XYZ file of C-alpha atoms in Angstrom:
588
model
C -29.417 -34.086 17.171
C -29.115 -31.561 14.366
C -28.339 -28.047 15.457
C -30.692 -25.145 14.879
C -29.376 -21.748 13.954
C -29.682 -19.095 16.627
C -30.355 -16.512 13.919
C -32.561 -17.001 10.864
C -33.260 -14.906 7.779
C -35.802 -12.143 8.316
C -38.983 -13.184 6.409
C -39.072 -9.687 4.881
C -36.123 -10.719 2.716
C -38.316 -13.249 0.937
C -40.785 -10.559 -0.139
C -41.192 -9.042 -3.584
C -39.763 -5.618 -2.713
C -36.403 -4.385 -4.006
C -33.807 -5.323 -1.408
C -30.674 -3.324 -0.548
C -27.898 -3.720 2.010
C -26.715 -0.843 4.165
C -23.109 0.237 3.731
C -21.170 3.039 5.418
C -17.698 4.492 5.088
C -16.244 2.794 8.171
C -14.405 -0.492 7.803
C -16.852 -2.089 10.250
C -19.877 -1.197 8.129
C -18.014 -2.183 4.967
C -17.160 -5.561 6.491
C -20.716 -6.181 7.647
C -22.180 -5.256 4.265
C -19.837 -7.683 2.523
C -20.596 -10.518 4.919
C -24.333 -9.975 4.689
C -24.238 -9.910 0.890
C -22.273 -13.167 0.888
C -24.674 -14.714 3.419
C -27.777 -13.834 1.391
C -26.254 -14.700 -1.977
C -25.372 -18.195 -0.729
C -29.061 -18.554 0.109
C -30.130 -17.446 -3.374
C -31.688 -14.188 -2.151
C -31.400 -11.514 -4.829
C -30.095 -8.122 -3.706
C -30.599 -5.165 -6.040
C -27.763 -3.101 -4.588
C -26.356 -1.309 -1.564
C -27.677 1.846 0.141
C -25.853 4.586 2.027
C -26.060 8.187 3.180
C -22.324 8.681 2.562
C -21.930 10.910 -0.480
C -18.441 9.518 -1.167
C -20.007 6.150 -2.004
C -22.848 7.344 -4.258
C -22.850 5.615 -7.683
C -19.880 3.397 -6.890
C -20.234 -0.386 -7.035
C -19.385 -3.339 -4.835
C -19.616 -6.890 -6.158
C -21.059 -5.475 -9.393
C -23.951 -3.946 -7.430
C -24.538 -0.187 -7.479
C -24.456 1.819 -4.239
C -27.540 4.089 -3.988
C -28.322 7.182 -2.005
C -30.740 5.843 0.615
C -32.842 9.001 0.439
C -33.651 8.373 -3.241
C -35.158 4.928 -2.667
C -38.930 4.534 -2.845
C -40.031 3.380 0.611
C -43.135 1.644 -0.730
C -41.261 -0.819 -2.951
C -37.784 -1.072 -1.422
C -36.240 -2.132 1.875
C -32.725 -1.714 3.266
C -31.192 -4.383 5.494
C -28.295 -4.585 7.900
C -26.963 -7.471 9.936
C -26.467 -6.278 13.495
C -24.795 -9.545 14.412
C -21.845 -9.924 12.086
C -19.697 -7.719 14.285
C -21.413 -4.839 16.065
C -24.732 -4.313 17.790
C -24.622 -0.625 18.592
C -24.336 1.315 15.313
C -26.535 4.338 14.769
C -28.456 3.537 11.576
C -31.300 5.266 9.682
C -34.840 4.258 10.582
C -35.263 2.778 7.096
C -32.815 -0.046 7.850
C -34.265 -3.408 8.939
C -32.698 -6.448 10.585
C -31.529 -8.986 8.022
C -31.506 -11.793 10.579
C -33.713 -12.303 13.579
C -33.647 -14.618 16.566
C -34.940 -18.084 15.767
C -38.659 -18.017 16.744
C -38.244 -21.396 18.458
C -35.684 -20.023 20.877
C -36.906 -20.416 24.454
C -36.076 -17.905 27.139
C -35.740 -20.204 30.132
C -32.494 -21.614 31.559
C -30.276 -20.326 28.781
C -26.608 -21.271 28.924
C -23.933 -20.010 26.565
C -21.271 -22.565 25.679
C -18.035 -20.717 25.030
C -16.764 -17.625 26.795
C -14.777 -16.163 23.907
C -15.682 -13.391 21.476
C -18.455 -15.403 19.814
C -19.925 -16.198 23.238
C -20.028 -12.471 23.976
C -21.859 -11.888 20.664
C -24.440 -14.486 21.658
C -24.935 -12.761 25.005
C -25.513 -9.392 23.321
C -27.961 -10.913 20.853
C -29.998 -12.526 23.611
C -29.897 -9.360 25.706
C -31.150 -7.447 22.666
C -34.219 -9.698 22.713
C -34.650 -9.543 26.497
C -33.575 -13.136 27.103
C -31.636 -13.700 30.321
C -28.594 -15.971 30.454
C -27.887 -18.214 33.451
C -24.143 -18.624 33.016
C -21.324 -19.375 30.565
C -19.735 -22.781 30.052
C -16.186 -23.311 28.799
C -14.179 -26.509 28.290
C -11.002 -24.635 29.185
C -10.391 -25.366 32.875
C -8.487 -22.095 33.277
C -11.712 -20.169 32.630
C -13.653 -21.803 35.480
C -14.567 -19.345 38.216
C -13.983 -16.273 36.056
C -16.685 -13.829 34.970
C -17.996 -12.907 31.513
C -20.552 -10.145 30.929
C -21.185 -10.156 34.666
C -21.945 -13.894 34.721
C -19.921 -16.819 36.095
C -18.092 -19.318 33.872
C -18.484 -23.006 34.775
C -17.395 -26.376 33.452
C -19.832 -28.354 31.302
C -21.092 -30.575 34.126
C -22.813 -27.512 35.629
C -25.462 -27.839 32.872
C -26.644 -31.128 34.368
C -27.998 -29.239 37.372
C -30.691 -27.680 35.157
C -33.833 -29.765 34.689
C -34.685 -28.239 31.345
C -31.869 -26.563 29.474
C -31.313 -24.650 26.281
C -27.689 -24.230 25.317
C -26.486 -21.630 22.837
C -23.163 -22.715 21.399
C -20.611 -20.432 19.823
C -19.191 -21.365 16.434
C -16.343 -23.683 17.415
C -15.148 -26.624 15.337
C -15.644 -28.988 18.253
C -19.152 -27.900 19.221
C -20.665 -31.077 17.730
C -18.848 -33.100 20.369
C -21.072 -31.617 23.062
C -23.704 -34.237 23.922
C -26.665 -32.467 25.555
C -30.376 -32.203 24.966
C -31.100 -29.338 22.579
C -28.887 -26.774 20.913
C -28.832 -23.569 18.991
C -25.602 -22.441 17.387
C -24.162 -19.142 16.264
C -23.623 -19.880 12.612
C -20.107 -19.344 11.269
C -20.348 -18.364 7.609
C -17.169 -16.708 6.389
C -17.012 -14.669 3.225
C -13.578 -16.101 2.449
C -15.067 -19.593 2.148
C -15.716 -20.954 -1.322
C -19.205 -21.526 -2.643
C -19.339 -25.286 -3.200
C -21.480 -27.482 -5.383
C -21.969 -31.247 -5.163
C -21.769 -32.672 -8.682
C -22.937 -36.164 -7.767
C -19.506 -37.507 -6.880
C -17.710 -34.800 -4.892
C -17.892 -31.221 -3.659
C -16.411 -28.786 -6.154
C -15.418 -25.178 -5.668
C -17.411 -22.689 -7.741
C -16.118 -19.279 -6.672
C -15.396 -17.091 -3.668
C -16.239 -13.429 -3.083
C -12.823 -13.121 -1.491
C -11.340 -13.378 -5.003
C -14.016 -11.315 -6.716
C -11.360 -9.388 -8.659
C -11.447 -12.237 -11.206
C -14.981 -11.210 -12.094
C -13.658 -7.891 -13.381
C -13.214 -9.780 -16.648
C -17.000 -10.077 -16.868
C -17.889 -6.380 -16.763
C -19.529 -5.234 -20.000
C -19.300 -8.688 -21.584
C -21.560 -11.637 -22.282
C -20.551 -14.577 -20.112
C -20.513 -18.093 -21.492
C -19.932 -21.149 -19.306
C -18.118 -23.984 -21.047
C -19.925 -27.163 -20.021
C -23.474 -28.155 -19.107
C -22.947 -30.150 -15.918
C -24.320 -29.580 -12.421
C -21.508 -27.239 -11.367
C -21.830 -25.143 -14.512
C -25.607 -24.823 -14.073
C -25.220 -23.793 -10.433
C -22.617 -21.182 -11.318
C -25.024 -19.705 -13.872
C -27.498 -19.038 -11.033
C -24.887 -17.034 -9.152
C -23.950 -15.045 -12.249
C -27.570 -13.932 -12.443
C -27.623 -13.087 -8.716
C -24.585 -10.882 -9.381
C -26.241 -9.145 -12.369
C -23.701 -10.357 -14.906
C -24.856 -10.932 -18.478
C -25.087 -14.711 -18.615
C -25.363 -15.606 -22.307
C -25.551 -19.384 -22.087
C -23.605 -22.629 -22.037
C -21.020 -23.887 -24.509
C -20.724 -27.498 -25.550
C -18.915 -29.784 -27.976
C -21.990 -31.948 -28.563
C -25.702 -31.770 -27.742
C -26.528 -35.352 -26.734
C -27.033 -34.597 -23.030
C -28.534 -31.120 -23.282
C -32.142 -30.259 -22.449
C -33.422 -27.998 -25.221
C -35.576 -26.075 -22.750
C -32.539 -24.989 -20.732
C -30.766 -21.664 -21.129
C -29.144 -21.065 -24.497
C -26.614 -23.721 -25.461
C -24.199 -23.219 -28.344
C -21.305 -24.995 -29.914
C -18.155 -23.344 -28.633
C -17.165 -22.386 -32.199
C -20.280 -20.228 -32.593
C -19.148 -17.488 -30.229
C -16.177 -16.676 -32.479
C -18.602 -14.716 -34.649
C -19.825 -12.631 -31.710
C -18.292 -9.666 -29.891
C -17.613 -8.822 -26.229
C -17.767 -12.210 -24.532
C -15.812 -14.106 -21.889
C -15.654 -17.848 -21.233
C -15.534 -19.459 -17.793
C -14.747 -23.162 -17.467
C -14.290 -25.712 -14.692
C -12.840 -28.544 -16.789
C -9.114 -28.207 -17.501
C -9.646 -30.539 -20.455
C -11.286 -27.613 -22.271
C -8.021 -25.635 -22.386
C -6.665 -27.336 -25.505
C -9.873 -26.764 -27.473
C -10.030 -23.076 -26.511
C -6.389 -22.548 -27.425
C -6.903 -24.273 -30.772
C -9.724 -21.808 -31.486
C -7.312 -18.923 -30.893
C -8.654 -17.861 -27.495
C -6.132 -16.421 -25.057
C -6.052 -17.628 -21.469
C -7.012 -14.962 -18.934
C -7.871 -12.428 -21.650
C -10.655 -14.464 -23.324
C -11.236 -17.328 -20.929
C -10.482 -18.587 -17.444
C -10.390 -22.087 -16.008
C -11.270 -22.261 -12.335
C -8.261 -22.988 -10.107
C -5.843 -23.156 -13.039
C -3.074 -20.796 -12.009
C -0.620 -20.822 -14.890
C -0.559 -19.686 -18.490
C -1.445 -22.986 -20.273
C 0.709 -22.090 -23.291
C 3.767 -22.761 -21.100
C 4.928 -26.318 -20.520
C 4.943 -26.100 -16.774
C 3.753 -27.902 -13.680
C 3.657 -27.162 -9.961
C 6.029 -28.940 -7.641
C 6.795 -29.188 -3.939
C 10.041 -27.619 -2.793
C 11.877 -29.018 0.209
C 13.119 -25.570 1.317
C 10.640 -23.133 -0.202
C 7.355 -25.032 0.061
C 6.248 -24.718 -3.553
C 7.890 -24.091 -6.887
C 7.356 -24.777 -10.576
C 9.094 -26.886 -13.195
C 9.181 -25.823 -16.843
C 11.293 -26.288 -19.957
C 14.008 -24.235 -18.276
C 17.099 -26.024 -16.970
C 16.445 -24.575 -13.520
C 13.377 -25.091 -11.263
C 11.409 -21.902 -10.667
C 13.507 -19.838 -13.073
C 12.680 -18.603 -16.588
C 15.680 -17.614 -18.687
C 15.819 -14.717 -21.165
C 18.992 -14.753 -23.250
C 21.620 -17.195 -24.428
C 23.502 -17.671 -21.137
C 26.816 -17.096 -22.853
C 29.750 -17.028 -20.475
C 30.516 -13.449 -21.529
C 26.911 -12.246 -20.942
C 26.082 -9.763 -18.201
C 23.839 -11.891 -16.002
C 20.934 -10.474 -13.972
C 19.100 -12.566 -11.358
C 15.556 -11.423 -10.505
C 13.533 -12.397 -7.432
C 9.911 -11.667 -6.525
C 6.392 -13.056 -6.218
C 3.479 -13.351 -8.639
C 3.969 -9.791 -9.928
C 7.345 -10.988 -11.247
C 6.494 -14.639 -12.069
C 6.919 -15.332 -15.804
C 4.293 -18.087 -15.871
C 1.238 -16.420 -14.367
C -0.323 -14.568 -17.276
C -0.364 -14.800 -21.079
C 1.356 -11.442 -21.487
C 4.903 -10.289 -20.905
C 6.286 -10.065 -17.382
C 8.304 -7.010 -16.435
C 11.625 -8.989 -16.399
C 10.980 -10.039 -20.027
C 10.122 -6.447 -20.962
C 13.277 -5.292 -19.153
C 15.276 -7.773 -21.222
C 13.768 -6.303 -24.383
C 14.381 -2.750 -23.141
C 18.055 -3.526 -22.624
C 18.470 -4.556 -26.239
C 18.709 -8.301 -25.606
C 22.340 -8.677 -26.793
C 25.012 -9.862 -24.372
C 22.565 -9.972 -21.461
C 20.917 -12.944 -19.770
C 18.131 -12.446 -17.239
C 17.146 -15.235 -14.841
C 13.566 -14.561 -13.756
C 13.221 -16.352 -10.420
C 9.881 -14.821 -9.454
C 7.423 -17.386 -8.087
C 3.800 -16.822 -7.157
C 3.260 -16.130 -3.428
C 6.935 -15.914 -2.458
C 7.772 -13.553 0.389
C 11.134 -11.911 1.004
C 12.024 -14.793 3.340
C 11.631 -17.306 0.522
C 13.445 -14.971 -1.872
C 16.394 -14.828 0.527
C 16.563 -18.621 0.660
C 16.272 -18.873 -3.108
C 19.039 -16.308 -3.564
C 21.719 -18.251 -1.723
C 20.380 -21.695 -2.673
C 19.758 -21.197 -6.407
C 20.562 -17.791 -7.855
C 24.164 -17.602 -6.627
C 24.876 -20.861 -8.449
C 24.204 -18.988 -11.711
C 27.006 -16.501 -10.947
C 24.977 -13.324 -11.592
C 26.553 -9.888 -11.986
C 23.442 -8.199 -10.611
C 20.531 -9.156 -8.350
C 17.164 -7.373 -8.571
C 14.409 -7.943 -5.999
C 10.898 -6.583 -6.681
C 8.562 -7.225 -3.755
C 6.831 -5.971 -0.607
C 3.188 -6.876 -1.172
C 3.392 -10.537 -0.130
C 5.199 -9.757 3.109
C 2.170 -7.700 4.121
C -0.526 -9.876 2.536
C 0.824 -13.159 3.940
C 1.735 -11.917 7.408
C -0.230 -14.757 9.022
C 3.072 -16.039 10.404
C 4.711 -12.649 10.821
C 6.406 -13.938 13.993
C 8.068 -16.631 11.855
C 9.140 -14.895 8.629
C 10.733 -18.004 7.118
C 7.601 -20.102 7.472
C 6.089 -20.980 4.115
C 2.324 -21.473 4.360
C 2.559 -24.306 1.844
C 5.396 -26.065 3.659
C 3.585 -25.640 6.974
C 0.622 -27.549 5.523
C 2.932 -30.302 4.291
C 4.550 -30.711 7.716
C 1.212 -30.580 9.543
C 0.004 -33.398 7.304
C 3.238 -35.378 7.529
C 3.529 -35.319 11.307
C 0.217 -37.151 11.741
C 0.915 -39.651 8.956
C 4.330 -40.918 10.051
C 4.185 -44.706 9.781
C 5.355 -46.794 12.719
C 7.972 -48.549 10.578
C 9.427 -45.265 9.341
C 13.221 -45.504 9.504
C 13.543 -41.941 10.851
C 13.408 -43.090 14.454
C 13.482 -39.534 15.774
C 9.933 -39.046 14.507
C 7.301 -40.649 16.717
C 3.984 -39.779 15.111
C 1.313 -37.297 16.075
C 3.229 -35.887 19.008
C 6.006 -34.532 16.791
C 5.804 -30.716 16.913
C 6.574 -28.483 13.952
C 9.409 -26.016 14.512
C 9.066 -22.601 12.880
C 12.205 -21.059 14.339
C 12.809 -18.336 16.931
C 9.983 -15.816 17.091
C 10.641 -12.477 15.410
C 9.761 -9.256 17.220
C 10.175 -6.949 14.204
C 6.746 -7.025 12.580
C 6.178 -7.657 8.888
C 7.943 -4.500 7.657
C 10.946 -5.102 9.919
C 11.157 -8.678 8.665
C 11.056 -7.492 5.050
C 13.738 -4.855 5.647
C 15.958 -7.374 7.446
C 15.668 -9.823 4.549
C 16.467 -7.127 1.976
C 19.530 -6.061 3.966
C 20.684 -9.666 4.227
C 20.253 -10.186 0.475
C 22.288 -7.046 -0.105
C 25.009 -8.250 2.247
C 25.190 -11.661 0.557
C 25.403 -10.028 -2.878
C 27.829 -7.300 -1.859
C 30.247 -9.781 -0.296
C 30.445 -11.486 -3.694
C 30.824 -8.222 -5.670
C 27.304 -8.592 -7.092
C 25.423 -5.324 -7.613
C 22.132 -5.475 -5.646
C 18.898 -3.485 -6.120
C 15.719 -3.784 -4.072
C 12.564 -2.258 -5.571
C 9.438 -1.671 -3.458
C 6.392 -2.479 -5.551
C 3.324 -0.210 -5.869
C -0.141 -1.349 -4.736
C -3.552 0.003 -5.648
C -4.681 0.706 -2.084
C -1.920 3.287 -1.528
C -2.286 5.067 -4.876
C -2.734 8.819 -4.357
C -5.974 9.148 -6.362
C -8.340 6.416 -7.518
C -10.574 6.219 -10.584
C -14.155 4.953 -10.235
C -13.064 1.580 -11.633
C -10.269 1.367 -9.059
C -12.593 2.383 -6.223
C -14.961 -0.398 -7.249
C -12.072 -2.897 -7.216
C -11.114 -1.804 -3.695
C -14.710 -1.928 -2.431
C -14.959 -5.522 -3.646
C -11.838 -6.565 -1.743
C -12.354 -8.205 1.620
C -12.702 -5.400 4.155
C -10.195 -7.018 6.511
C -7.611 -7.065 3.722
C -8.328 -3.522 2.604
C -8.128 -2.254 6.184
C -4.760 -3.954 6.604
C -3.401 -2.532 3.348
C -4.677 0.952 4.177
C -3.455 1.118 7.770
C -0.248 -0.837 7.168
C 0.547 0.657 3.771
C 3.989 -0.310 2.512
C 4.233 3.185 1.090
C 3.625 4.732 4.519
C 6.345 2.610 6.109
C 8.883 3.590 3.454
C 8.013 7.285 3.785
C 8.489 7.090 7.561
C 11.988 5.665 7.296
C 14.587 8.148 8.567
C 17.189 6.583 6.322
C 16.618 4.555 3.169
C 19.637 2.477 2.114
C 21.026 3.473 -1.287
C 20.200 0.055 -2.765
C 16.442 0.316 -1.964
C 14.253 2.141 -4.470
C 10.610 2.974 -3.793
C 8.355 2.494 -6.834
C 5.119 3.126 -4.894
C 4.439 6.255 -6.943
C 4.899 5.009 -10.524
C 1.186 4.395 -11.221
C -0.154 7.526 -9.531
C -0.912 9.123 -12.906
C -2.167 5.936 -14.568
C -5.785 4.810 -14.572
C -5.845 1.475 -16.396
C -2.940 -0.654 -15.198
C -4.270 -2.517 -12.134
C -6.255 -5.724 -12.521
C -6.508 -6.111 -8.731
C -4.780 -4.669 -5.670
C -1.244 -5.519 -6.827
C -1.232 -7.295 -10.195
C -1.072 -5.181 -13.331
C -1.654 -5.642 -17.042
C 1.197 -5.631 -19.526
C 1.065 -1.840 -19.717
C 1.916 -1.716 -16.015
C 4.727 -4.245 -16.469
C 6.148 -2.036 -19.222
C 6.186 0.969 -16.856
C 7.904 -1.122 -14.170
C 10.542 -2.314 -16.648
C 11.283 1.233 -17.810
C 11.611 2.525 -14.230
C 13.967 -0.279 -13.255
C 16.001 0.209 -16.424
C 16.639 3.855 -15.481
C 18.153 2.776 -12.184
C 20.254 -0.210 -13.255
C 21.477 0.847 -16.729
C 24.553 2.767 -15.497
C 25.746 -0.372 -13.675
C 25.463 -2.789 -16.596
C 28.787 -3.643 -18.245
C 28.406 -5.594 -21.447
């Protein structure tokens, strides 16, 4: 039997009034506002903006929607909504705020059982209590939970439900809830903001976009947006652009045979070259060649969904047996871009880092290339080994596996952000998220005739090493010290540079505040509370080979494109700062 949602959209949200979402200064209210906006947008409900009584938020924007002073809204033609059930039920809110979701009207109040005694089960209990509906008991498939109490009620095994003649079971949002075979169910819907918005194009589900990566939409601000293509996915994406108040200008095509003339404006792609202030979004990678031939620049003028690299570079992604993922290009070496002639007499510099160092990410100069130019180019070779998403653990492996083979005179590491951002496996600092996925897939697809007789199928566990007790910053520092030790033992000069991030900048412009507001609240909270800059400042002793660059953008207002990536101007500043430090140690 199909499930029914425990909570449904408040009918008031389908009215003609202007609709706003409540937002406060706390991370909890920020998180709830983001989740509610995502929830309503995915249901094609137009929201005019956000409302608050916090003066610090007045006139800022989140997800391209203005934040209004709630006291300035006309009560006769506007309503403010809040979802009490995305996290917290007991916030003190203005009387003007209404529930965005309400209990399903079909929910009965007799013999209610909550399946699941975890956090979601507790949410369900609070929701039902809020509506005066009593709960009989909790049910949990975990035998260890039987006989324990939750919210003052006993926890039983599932067979306890059979004792009720007429039962209604409320099920928490677990992956396995569909396996429960009972009479009638309501479920607590799990709708995460980090999940992509999908569209079925007739053959398969395709990703359209995700609010978790909303920073990409910063390209759209102040510009007309054209979508290259007229298919189902492109048409659906146009609807969301309008929900987000972006200036959708129409579709682009190479020929008109399949286009309905009554649709939104459709133009030949060449026509927009005569216009100003536009941006092109595409889903078909086959469009890249045409756009490049017309002189458009990837990332600056157009973007292709889920295409990570600068298409002007002959490069492709590859799996890496030690590092998880890597790239292959025209360079002799995997995951390394070379600047210089590699003469035997050259002073050789090996560079390690993540996407903020990667030479292939964007169609403008990386800081290692700008550093090469700053140093005058002659008699110097720089090996840029930065690879998107690498943490210091992967950089350490790459140092002794690859970079040492190039016999560098100097090693430069520029990192810090990824160790914090990808601390999902902070207990296992050498675990690559990509490689983990590969092993998880491989261990359940080992064929019976596989000649590696020590693998016996699904029961093969995945080893991630001995658990670390240091935390993400301790792991990073340990890896930097180890890289220094490896380099120093070989008479290689080593420098570790701590990269700046937007969230720990001393003062923020309005544009930067809007970028931060549109980051996932969980991520922003982590970056704020666990600021790399704070950890460095708290260190009683900073080794002489570690240099903190957290401050270098404090006086700049137009370098960040998101929380850590910067435009070429920012890369130029990074290159100049690093040059100051390393120049005295370069012997040509």
